[in-house]
Structure formats: structure tokens, C-alpha cells
Amino acid sequence: MITVSDALDRLFSLAGQMPCEEVPLLEANGRVLAQTVYARREQPPFSASAMDGYAACAAAPGMRLKVIGESAAGLGFDGSVGPGEAVRIFTGAPVPTGANTVIIQEDVDRSGDEILVTDRLGVGDNIRPAGCDFHIGDTIQAPRRLTPQDIALLASMNIAMVPVARRPKVALISTGDELVMPGENPGPDQIIASNTFALHAMLLAAGAEPRLLPIARDSDSALRTVFGLIDDADMVVTIGGASVGDHDLVAKVAADLGLERAFHKVAMRPGKPLMSGRLGGSMMIGLPGNPVSAIICGHIFLLPVIRAMLGLPRAAAPRKQAPLASNLGANGPREHYMRARLGPDGVRVFDRQDSSLLSILGEANALVVRPPHDPARPARDIVEYVPL
């Protein structure tokens, strides 16, 4: 068995980086920027008023100014402002030639086409200089996962097509005679397939393009048939059948099909029977069949690998620290990811940690990470956890 850290390093070595593709700006949110982009204009493109008011050459209490025109957003004043003159101006409108201050409308009294600057006059010129936000050639650096704020910035930079990393295509294969799809009527010895649906949701949220292949029954021929549907997947994820039982055929069939195995078995709990390698043009990860094991391995292995394939930094799942809310017994020889609930009194590990209990996982919002042979911990001890 290898450590979790070693397993992740080997997975990173198998993970190819996705090529770049261009997508319309409206489709870029959540995608990973693959190439640095450059502003095609400056913002604002002209000196603009920051307030509604009057643009003038100068302002002082008691000064009287003649209003000679108006400057609105999208329709500036076509002329210049001289001494003793002012132009009515609105927020975002171009500041007219000759003006170097905007007097806010609350600081003047107006009568007809004349304004009186009152003693309410505040400080500041209320002008946004041209290019005060960004200039032509300013950049948004890659790689980064684009947010709605980034989309607004890209739009302001006049970038309509965005270079992003192609979504990794992930084929998900559940294995086992005991499985049926949700909505079907299971036989007396069958259960509902759940793992692939959780992994599909996780992968989709992480920026991948997952697709569910048919359930592979426990026979060489069935597995070969489903493996034949992999097509152009960048990653193949099998769930179940990666152990060493009589009905665990994934490793054997994959080897017969040319799997170059990177490792098999990781010193972790849950998730020991984890397998990986390269199958043709795809990297392959074989996850354990227990639902909690598969989903935890998804958080610890699949999601970091997907981020790496998208060009983001190669790093383990982020960890945080919190005090224990109750006493915790000693850990065994494997790194243990324990379902827990983070609350105001700290992180509380659930008493039941069986890897088949999805209800406990559903209540968890953290995985407390126990190093191998970690001693018993009293309440208030600080522990590491992976947020869920």
C-alpha cells in the first residue's frame, strides 16, 4: 500500500492538461482561463463624472456660474467650459473639455440657467480619470477559475471570446450484479446505484464533463462491452470491483485491455482498494464500491486531479483546522477521513463511521483527517479537516 500523498502524486503524473478552446463570454463563468487575456480598451475611456451635478473650471462658495449645456451618459457635451460657466452633468457622463471639477447638485442652488455654489461645497473633484480602472494591455492572468466578477471585467475589456481549458471528459462506470438505476424496481438481492450520481454531480461542479455509462455486470464480457463505450474520455472512473474478491473483475479485465497500472491500494480509510493507471489514451481510476468510500475518494483524489487537468495548481484537497467538540479515540495504521459536523463548539466526529452509511455522510460538512497511529485526542484539541 502507498500513502495518500504518494497516490495523489502518481495521479497528478497521469493527468494530462486540457487543451485550450474559445467560448463566448456568456458561457465562460466557472470555466478555467487557459491563457492570459489583455484589455482592448481602457476603462473609463474618458474622464467621467462620479456624481450628478455641474462640471466647471473651478468652484468656491459664493461663485455664480452660467449653465451652458448638458452632458449625459452616452451623449456628452460638444463644446468646452470656460470661466464662469458650468455644464449640467450626470453620473458616468464625459467631463467636458475645460472642466476640472464636478460640483454635486446638492451643493448648489439653481435659478433658471444660473447656479450659486453654496457653503455646503464638499471636497474632491468627483471625477473618475480616464483609465483609472484599467488601461489597454492590462491583463487577467491565467490560470484562474472565472467568477461573475471576472465576467464583468472581461466584458468591460471588450473581450467577447474567452480562451478556457476544455472540460475533461470523464466516463463513469458502476460495476456489480447487485445494482439497478434509480427509479427501477430492484430485486430482493439488489440495491440502487448511488455512487455514480454523487460523483457526476461533484465532477460537473468541478468543471468536468462527466457521463454515465451503463452498469457493468460481474462478468468479463459485460465489463469489456462497457469499456468499449469509453470513446474519447480523458478519464475513466470505475466504481466497485477494484478489490480482490472473486467478483472483483475490474483490475483483471482492465489489465487484459492494456491497463498500465500506477498503483493498487492506498493506506487510507475508507478507500483502501483504490487503483489507477493508464488505459489507452485515458487515465483510469478505480474507486471502491462502498458509497462513502467512493465519494470520499472523489473529494480526496478526483477533484484535485480534475483541477490539475484544467491547469490549476496541483494541490491536495484544502484543509482547515478546528477544535474537537468531543473526545476522540486513537486511530489505527491508516490515514482516516472521518465524517464530522463543524459547528459553533468545534468539529464533532460522528460515532458511526461505517463506509456504507450515506445518511451520516449527508449530515457531514467536514472530514476530520487522522494521521496513521494518531493517539487519542481530548475535546478542544486542534485537528485538521477537509471541508465538504
Tab-separated table of C-alpha atoms in Angstrom:
chain	number	residue	atom	x	y	z
A	1	MET	CA	0.000	0.000	0.000
A	2	ILE	CA	1.095	3.559	-0.654
A	3	THR	CA	0.249	6.737	1.244
A	4	VAL	CA	-2.479	9.156	0.237
A	5	SER	CA	0.151	11.738	-0.655
A	6	ASP	CA	2.049	9.286	-2.867
A	7	ALA	CA	-1.160	8.181	-4.558
A	8	LEU	CA	-2.093	11.775	-5.333
A	9	ASP	CA	1.373	12.487	-6.755
A	10	ARG	CA	1.086	9.455	-9.032
A	11	LEU	CA	-2.353	10.557	-10.165
A	12	PHE	CA	-1.025	14.035	-10.961
A	13	SER	CA	1.696	12.420	-13.082
A	14	LEU	CA	-1.016	10.658	-15.104
A	15	ALA	CA	-3.186	13.733	-15.522
A	16	GLY	CA	-2.751	15.459	-18.855
A	17	GLN	CA	-3.551	19.149	-19.115
A	18	MET	CA	-6.565	20.000	-21.239
A	19	PRO	CA	-6.139	21.957	-24.477
A	20	CYS	CA	-7.431	25.496	-24.858
A	21	GLU	CA	-10.706	26.357	-26.563
A	22	GLU	CA	-12.557	29.639	-27.034
A	23	VAL	CA	-16.079	30.093	-25.724
A	24	PRO	CA	-18.473	33.042	-25.838
A	25	LEU	CA	-18.316	35.324	-22.808
A	26	LEU	CA	-21.802	34.213	-21.709
A	27	GLU	CA	-20.529	30.626	-21.414
A	28	ALA	CA	-17.267	31.417	-19.607
A	29	ASN	CA	-18.450	31.663	-15.988
A	30	GLY	CA	-16.958	28.857	-13.906
A	31	ARG	CA	-14.533	27.848	-16.655
A	32	VAL	CA	-10.770	27.983	-16.144
A	33	LEU	CA	-8.996	30.730	-18.041
A	34	ALA	CA	-6.287	28.978	-20.055
A	35	GLN	CA	-4.415	31.965	-21.497
A	36	THR	CA	-3.731	35.417	-20.131
A	37	VAL	CA	-6.048	37.978	-21.767
A	38	TYR	CA	-5.389	41.658	-22.469
A	39	ALA	CA	-7.721	44.638	-22.241
A	40	ARG	CA	-8.660	46.010	-25.640
A	41	ARG	CA	-9.665	49.411	-24.282
A	42	GLU	CA	-9.223	51.441	-21.134
A	43	GLN	CA	-11.893	51.970	-18.545
A	44	PRO	CA	-13.301	54.512	-18.284
A	45	PRO	CA	-12.354	55.515	-21.842
A	46	PHE	CA	-12.718	59.202	-20.889
A	47	SER	CA	-12.730	61.250	-17.702
A	48	ALA	CA	-16.195	60.651	-16.287
A	49	SER	CA	-18.332	62.258	-13.630
A	50	ALA	CA	-18.695	60.291	-10.421
A	51	MET	CA	-21.810	62.203	-9.365
A	52	ASP	CA	-24.815	64.092	-10.683
A	53	GLY	CA	-24.014	67.813	-10.640
A	54	TYR	CA	-22.285	70.531	-12.623
A	55	ALA	CA	-18.919	70.437	-14.423
A	56	ALA	CA	-16.900	73.632	-14.090
A	57	CYS	CA	-13.372	75.057	-14.304
A	58	ALA	CA	-13.352	75.931	-10.604
A	59	ALA	CA	-15.689	76.087	-7.637
A	60	ALA	CA	-15.813	78.115	-4.448
A	61	PRO	CA	-18.648	79.125	-2.120
A	62	GLY	CA	-20.473	82.210	-3.427
A	63	MET	CA	-19.427	81.661	-7.041
A	64	ARG	CA	-22.150	82.115	-9.653
A	65	LEU	CA	-21.935	80.083	-12.865
A	66	LYS	CA	-23.977	80.107	-16.068
A	67	VAL	CA	-25.256	76.695	-17.212
A	68	ILE	CA	-24.412	76.393	-20.923
A	69	GLY	CA	-25.365	72.810	-21.685
A	70	GLU	CA	-25.710	69.212	-20.538
A	71	SER	CA	-23.537	66.072	-20.535
A	72	ALA	CA	-25.308	62.725	-20.103
A	73	ALA	CA	-24.095	59.129	-20.208
A	74	GLY	CA	-23.771	58.229	-23.871
A	75	LEU	CA	-24.328	61.835	-25.023
A	76	GLY	CA	-21.555	64.178	-23.938
A	77	PHE	CA	-21.422	67.978	-24.197
A	78	ASP	CA	-19.968	69.029	-27.563
A	79	GLY	CA	-18.047	72.093	-26.505
A	80	SER	CA	-15.786	73.441	-23.793
A	81	VAL	CA	-16.330	75.058	-20.430
A	82	GLY	CA	-14.797	78.444	-19.697
A	83	PRO	CA	-14.520	80.622	-16.595
A	84	GLY	CA	-17.907	81.490	-15.096
A	85	GLU	CA	-19.563	78.601	-16.946
A	86	ALA	CA	-20.901	75.190	-15.970
A	87	VAL	CA	-22.394	72.161	-17.708
A	88	ARG	CA	-25.139	70.066	-16.153
A	89	ILE	CA	-23.627	66.563	-15.875
A	90	PHE	CA	-24.826	63.124	-14.799
A	91	THR	CA	-23.019	60.134	-13.299
A	92	GLY	CA	-20.890	58.345	-15.875
A	93	ALA	CA	-21.062	61.149	-18.420
A	94	PRO	CA	-17.893	62.535	-20.081
A	95	VAL	CA	-16.405	65.552	-18.358
A	96	PRO	CA	-16.385	68.420	-20.901
A	97	THR	CA	-13.178	69.982	-22.171
A	98	GLY	CA	-12.033	72.739	-19.833
A	99	ALA	CA	-13.758	71.365	-16.730
A	100	ASN	CA	-11.669	70.034	-13.852
A	101	THR	CA	-14.267	69.607	-11.138
A	102	VAL	CA	-17.831	68.410	-10.715
A	103	ILE	CA	-19.921	70.231	-8.117
A	104	ILE	CA	-22.550	67.860	-6.808
A	105	GLN	CA	-26.111	69.063	-7.268
A	106	GLU	CA	-26.760	69.154	-3.516
A	107	ASP	CA	-24.023	71.817	-3.156
A	108	VAL	CA	-25.648	74.395	-5.438
A	109	ASP	CA	-28.817	76.441	-5.644
A	110	ARG	CA	-30.128	76.810	-9.187
A	111	SER	CA	-32.307	79.523	-10.633
A	112	GLY	CA	-33.004	79.278	-14.350
A	113	ASP	CA	-29.699	78.885	-16.182
A	114	GLU	CA	-27.602	80.063	-13.256
A	115	ILE	CA	-26.232	78.182	-10.247
A	116	LEU	CA	-24.910	79.517	-6.962
A	117	VAL	CA	-22.202	77.466	-5.262
A	118	THR	CA	-23.207	77.289	-1.599
A	119	ASP	CA	-21.184	76.884	1.571
A	120	ARG	CA	-22.245	73.222	1.503
A	121	LEU	CA	-19.474	72.635	-1.058
A	122	GLY	CA	-17.614	69.412	-0.285
A	123	VAL	CA	-14.045	68.332	-1.021
A	124	GLY	CA	-12.832	66.389	-4.047
A	125	ASP	CA	-13.337	66.874	-7.760
A	126	ASN	CA	-15.833	63.987	-8.219
A	127	ILE	CA	-14.134	62.947	-11.464
A	128	ARG	CA	-13.027	59.440	-12.443
A	129	PRO	CA	-9.906	59.898	-14.597
A	130	ALA	CA	-9.662	58.072	-17.917
A	131	GLY	CA	-8.117	54.635	-17.339
A	132	CYS	CA	-8.443	54.753	-13.552
A	133	ASP	CA	-9.889	51.218	-13.601
A	134	PHE	CA	-7.622	49.644	-16.237
A	135	HIS	CA	-5.645	50.528	-19.355
A	136	ILE	CA	-5.298	48.968	-22.791
A	137	GLY	CA	-2.994	45.980	-22.398
A	138	ASP	CA	-3.770	45.355	-18.724
A	139	THR	CA	-4.199	41.645	-18.081
A	140	ILE	CA	-6.245	38.983	-16.385
A	141	GLN	CA	-3.708	36.308	-15.604
A	142	ALA	CA	-4.257	32.607	-16.320
A	143	PRO	CA	-4.946	30.118	-14.920
A	144	ARG	CA	-7.915	31.061	-12.796
A	145	ARG	CA	-11.476	29.843	-12.418
A	146	LEU	CA	-13.640	32.628	-13.747
A	147	THR	CA	-16.244	34.210	-11.475
A	148	PRO	CA	-19.155	36.538	-12.293
A	149	GLN	CA	-16.876	39.427	-11.262
A	150	ASP	CA	-14.306	38.256	-13.812
A	151	ILE	CA	-17.013	38.062	-16.472
A	152	ALA	CA	-17.897	41.709	-15.843
A	153	LEU	CA	-14.229	42.684	-16.126
A	154	LEU	CA	-13.791	40.699	-19.347
A	155	ALA	CA	-16.843	42.393	-20.814
A	156	SER	CA	-15.502	45.825	-19.860
A	157	MET	CA	-12.206	44.905	-21.524
A	158	ASN	CA	-14.203	44.196	-24.710
A	159	ILE	CA	-13.317	40.500	-24.757
A	160	ALA	CA	-16.187	38.585	-26.364
A	161	MET	CA	-14.490	35.198	-26.811
A	162	VAL	CA	-12.618	33.732	-23.852
A	163	PRO	CA	-9.753	31.178	-24.034
A	164	VAL	CA	-10.551	28.462	-21.491
A	165	ALA	CA	-9.374	24.944	-20.742
A	166	ARG	CA	-11.514	22.286	-22.357
A	167	ARG	CA	-13.615	20.400	-19.838
A	168	PRO	CA	-12.102	16.974	-19.044
A	169	LYS	CA	-14.366	14.216	-20.327
A	170	VAL	CA	-14.942	11.635	-17.593
A	171	ALA	CA	-16.605	8.255	-18.176
A	172	LEU	CA	-18.262	6.875	-15.031
A	173	ILE	CA	-18.786	3.126	-14.798
A	174	SER	CA	-20.581	1.399	-11.922
A	175	THR	CA	-19.988	-2.319	-11.642
A	176	GLY	CA	-21.900	-5.100	-9.949
A	177	ASP	CA	-24.805	-7.520	-10.397
A	178	GLU	CA	-26.422	-6.013	-7.300
A	179	LEU	CA	-27.002	-2.563	-8.845
A	180	VAL	CA	-30.037	-1.085	-10.566
A	181	MET	CA	-30.667	2.514	-11.615
A	182	PRO	CA	-32.798	4.902	-9.539
A	183	GLY	CA	-36.474	4.522	-10.472
A	184	GLU	CA	-36.166	0.833	-11.333
A	185	ASN	CA	-37.562	-1.953	-9.191
A	186	PRO	CA	-34.640	-3.763	-7.509
A	187	GLY	CA	-34.760	-7.473	-6.979
A	188	PRO	CA	-34.592	-8.972	-3.484
A	189	ASP	CA	-30.773	-9.044	-3.581
A	190	GLN	CA	-30.206	-5.708	-5.310
A	191	ILE	CA	-29.600	-2.090	-4.317
A	192	ILE	CA	-29.866	1.276	-6.064
A	193	ALA	CA	-26.733	2.688	-7.742
A	194	SER	CA	-25.899	5.938	-5.952
A	195	ASN	CA	-22.156	6.473	-6.276
A	196	THR	CA	-22.099	7.493	-9.915
A	197	PHE	CA	-24.754	10.135	-9.319
A	198	ALA	CA	-22.789	11.737	-6.482
A	199	LEU	CA	-19.571	11.617	-8.499
A	200	HIS	CA	-21.331	13.003	-11.565
A	201	ALA	CA	-22.547	15.979	-9.522
A	202	MET	CA	-19.102	16.547	-7.976
A	203	LEU	CA	-17.317	16.370	-11.314
A	204	LEU	CA	-19.812	18.633	-13.045
A	205	ALA	CA	-19.423	21.272	-10.314
A	206	ALA	CA	-15.622	20.986	-10.575
A	207	GLY	CA	-15.673	21.857	-14.275
A	208	ALA	CA	-15.530	18.400	-15.851
A	209	GLU	CA	-17.856	16.845	-18.431
A	210	PRO	CA	-18.961	13.572	-16.807
A	211	ARG	CA	-21.113	10.972	-18.488
A	212	LEU	CA	-22.672	7.822	-17.064
A	213	LEU	CA	-22.044	4.596	-18.936
A	214	PRO	CA	-24.280	1.556	-18.420
A	215	ILE	CA	-23.829	-0.514	-15.277
A	216	ALA	CA	-21.263	-3.249	-15.939
A	217	ARG	CA	-22.359	-6.646	-14.644
A	218	ASP	CA	-19.915	-9.005	-12.937
A	219	SER	CA	-18.572	-10.816	-15.971
A	220	ASP	CA	-15.619	-10.378	-18.283
A	221	SER	CA	-17.850	-9.914	-21.298
A	222	ALA	CA	-20.047	-7.282	-19.639
A	223	LEU	CA	-17.041	-5.293	-18.460
A	224	ARG	CA	-15.409	-5.474	-21.881
A	225	THR	CA	-18.611	-4.251	-23.513
A	226	VAL	CA	-18.871	-1.222	-21.226
A	227	PHE	CA	-15.156	-0.456	-21.521
A	228	GLY	CA	-15.750	-0.437	-25.269
A	229	LEU	CA	-18.058	2.578	-24.792
A	230	ILE	CA	-15.364	4.787	-23.249
A	231	ASP	CA	-14.819	6.563	-26.566
A	232	ASP	CA	-12.816	9.813	-26.193
A	233	ALA	CA	-12.825	10.104	-22.389
A	234	ASP	CA	-9.825	11.781	-20.787
A	235	MET	CA	-10.506	9.889	-17.564
A	236	VAL	CA	-12.279	6.635	-16.804
A	237	VAL	CA	-13.652	6.152	-13.300
A	238	THR	CA	-14.891	2.730	-12.276
A	239	ILE	CA	-16.818	2.218	-9.058
A	240	GLY	CA	-16.618	-1.183	-7.437
A	241	GLY	CA	-14.803	-4.331	-8.490
A	242	ALA	CA	-11.351	-2.939	-7.674
A	243	SER	CA	-10.701	-5.228	-4.719
A	244	VAL	CA	-9.523	-8.844	-4.795
A	245	GLY	CA	-12.733	-10.843	-4.344
A	246	ASP	CA	-13.975	-13.490	-6.761
A	247	HIS	CA	-16.417	-10.992	-8.265
A	248	ASP	CA	-13.966	-8.064	-8.379
A	249	LEU	CA	-13.032	-8.228	-12.043
A	250	VAL	CA	-12.174	-4.619	-12.941
A	251	ALA	CA	-8.415	-4.921	-12.372
A	252	LYS	CA	-8.204	-8.186	-14.340
A	253	VAL	CA	-10.260	-7.026	-17.322
A	254	ALA	CA	-8.530	-3.627	-17.414
A	255	ALA	CA	-5.146	-5.381	-17.386
A	256	ASP	CA	-6.282	-7.648	-20.226
A	257	LEU	CA	-7.232	-4.486	-22.170
A	258	GLY	CA	-3.783	-2.970	-21.666
A	259	LEU	CA	-4.002	-1.048	-18.382
A	260	GLU	CA	-0.608	0.297	-17.327
A	261	ARG	CA	-1.175	0.208	-13.585
A	262	ALA	CA	0.302	3.021	-11.462
A	263	PHE	CA	-0.790	1.700	-8.082
A	264	HIS	CA	-3.323	-0.527	-6.338
A	265	LYS	CA	-4.339	0.007	-2.693
A	266	VAL	CA	-3.855	3.113	-0.595
A	267	ALA	CA	-3.250	3.253	3.146
A	268	MET	CA	-6.422	5.205	3.887
A	269	ARG	CA	-9.766	4.621	5.487
A	270	PRO	CA	-12.239	4.492	3.863
A	271	GLY	CA	-10.972	3.822	0.364
A	272	LYS	CA	-8.187	1.239	0.617
A	273	PRO	CA	-8.966	-0.645	-2.667
A	274	LEU	CA	-8.099	2.292	-4.932
A	275	MET	CA	-6.492	1.579	-8.290
A	276	SER	CA	-5.103	3.767	-11.040
A	277	GLY	CA	-3.188	3.661	-14.281
A	278	ARG	CA	-3.417	4.476	-17.964
A	279	LEU	CA	-5.779	2.673	-20.325
A	280	GLY	CA	-5.128	3.604	-23.920
A	281	GLY	CA	-5.442	7.368	-24.186
A	282	SER	CA	-7.267	7.738	-20.860
A	283	MET	CA	-6.142	7.831	-17.275
A	284	MET	CA	-8.125	5.396	-15.162
A	285	ILE	CA	-9.092	5.498	-11.506
A	286	GLY	CA	-10.797	2.506	-9.913
A	287	LEU	CA	-12.757	3.505	-6.817
A	288	PRO	CA	-14.106	1.207	-4.109
A	289	GLY	CA	-17.763	0.225	-4.297
A	290	ASN	CA	-18.891	1.300	-0.839
A	291	PRO	CA	-20.720	4.584	-1.408
A	292	VAL	CA	-18.986	6.603	1.307
A	293	SER	CA	-15.576	5.265	0.237
A	294	ALA	CA	-16.200	6.237	-3.383
A	295	ILE	CA	-17.446	9.733	-2.538
A	296	ILE	CA	-14.622	10.455	-0.079
A	297	CYS	CA	-12.101	9.268	-2.675
A	298	GLY	CA	-13.838	11.634	-5.072
A	299	HIS	CA	-13.075	14.565	-2.760
A	300	ILE	CA	-9.529	13.465	-1.948
A	301	PHE	CA	-8.412	12.272	-5.391
A	302	LEU	CA	-10.793	13.022	-8.261
A	303	LEU	CA	-11.386	16.713	-7.611
A	304	PRO	CA	-7.684	17.641	-7.185
A	305	VAL	CA	-6.886	15.721	-10.381
A	306	ILE	CA	-9.646	17.494	-12.311
A	307	ARG	CA	-8.298	20.856	-11.121
A	308	ALA	CA	-4.830	19.822	-12.306
A	309	MET	CA	-6.190	18.766	-15.705
A	310	LEU	CA	-7.782	22.207	-16.023
A	311	GLY	CA	-4.404	23.836	-15.467
A	312	LEU	CA	-4.956	24.926	-11.870
A	313	PRO	CA	-2.232	24.282	-9.252
A	314	ARG	CA	-1.591	20.640	-8.408
A	315	ALA	CA	-2.560	20.520	-4.761
A	316	ALA	CA	-4.347	18.244	-2.337
A	317	ALA	CA	-7.859	18.995	-1.141
A	318	PRO	CA	-7.629	22.121	1.052
A	319	ARG	CA	-7.539	21.547	4.791
A	320	LYS	CA	-8.535	23.724	7.704
A	321	GLN	CA	-8.206	23.415	11.462
A	322	ALA	CA	-10.757	23.381	14.257
A	323	PRO	CA	-11.021	22.222	17.874
A	324	LEU	CA	-12.651	18.890	18.617
A	325	ALA	CA	-16.096	19.205	20.157
A	326	SER	CA	-15.744	15.871	21.984
A	327	ASN	CA	-13.141	13.250	22.848
A	328	LEU	CA	-11.816	11.067	20.034
A	329	GLY	CA	-10.220	7.636	20.343
A	330	ALA	CA	-6.868	6.565	18.921
A	331	ASN	CA	-6.513	5.956	15.192
A	332	GLY	CA	-5.272	2.773	13.505
A	333	PRO	CA	-2.486	2.274	10.944
A	334	ARG	CA	-4.215	4.027	8.015
A	335	GLU	CA	-4.936	7.704	7.395
A	336	HIS	CA	-8.583	8.070	8.375
A	337	TYR	CA	-11.092	10.531	6.895
A	338	MET	CA	-13.839	10.686	9.499
A	339	ARG	CA	-17.243	12.164	8.784
A	340	ALA	CA	-17.892	15.080	11.093
A	341	ARG	CA	-20.039	18.140	11.627
A	342	LEU	CA	-18.454	21.571	12.114
A	343	GLY	CA	-20.455	23.756	14.484
A	344	PRO	CA	-20.003	26.684	16.886
A	345	ASP	CA	-18.437	24.411	19.527
A	346	GLY	CA	-15.924	22.906	17.081
A	347	VAL	CA	-15.899	19.807	14.912
A	348	ARG	CA	-17.799	16.780	16.180
A	349	VAL	CA	-16.943	13.370	14.708
A	350	PHE	CA	-19.913	11.071	14.205
A	351	ASP	CA	-19.899	7.889	16.271
A	352	ARG	CA	-20.813	5.711	13.293
A	353	GLN	CA	-18.169	5.647	10.554
A	354	ASP	CA	-19.194	2.562	8.536
A	355	SER	CA	-18.429	3.216	4.864
A	356	SER	CA	-21.912	2.176	3.743
A	357	LEU	CA	-23.770	4.906	5.690
A	358	LEU	CA	-24.783	7.608	3.250
A	359	SER	CA	-27.121	9.184	5.804
A	360	ILE	CA	-24.138	10.053	8.003
A	361	LEU	CA	-22.266	11.482	5.020
A	362	GLY	CA	-25.339	13.543	4.206
A	363	GLU	CA	-25.174	15.165	7.647
A	364	ALA	CA	-21.423	15.779	7.469
A	365	ASN	CA	-19.870	19.042	6.364
A	366	ALA	CA	-16.283	18.053	7.170
A	367	LEU	CA	-13.863	15.133	7.061
A	368	VAL	CA	-11.575	15.079	10.088
A	369	VAL	CA	-8.186	13.769	8.928
A	370	ARG	CA	-6.431	11.397	11.348
A	371	PRO	CA	-2.785	10.539	10.640
A	372	PRO	CA	-1.768	6.882	10.998
A	373	HIS	CA	-1.471	5.841	14.658
A	374	ASP	CA	-2.758	9.220	15.822
A	375	PRO	CA	-3.219	8.981	19.624
A	376	ALA	CA	-6.489	9.588	21.408
A	377	ARG	CA	-7.481	13.258	21.392
A	378	PRO	CA	-9.361	15.121	24.121
A	379	ALA	CA	-12.043	17.701	23.389
A	380	ARG	CA	-10.617	21.107	22.369
A	381	ASP	CA	-7.574	19.524	20.729
A	382	ILE	CA	-6.961	21.099	17.310
A	383	VAL	CA	-7.403	18.742	14.351
A	384	GLU	CA	-7.259	19.126	10.576
A	385	TYR	CA	-10.344	18.665	8.429
A	386	VAL	CA	-11.327	18.788	4.769
A	387	PRO	CA	-14.449	20.935	4.239
A	388	LEU	CA	-17.290	19.262	2.357
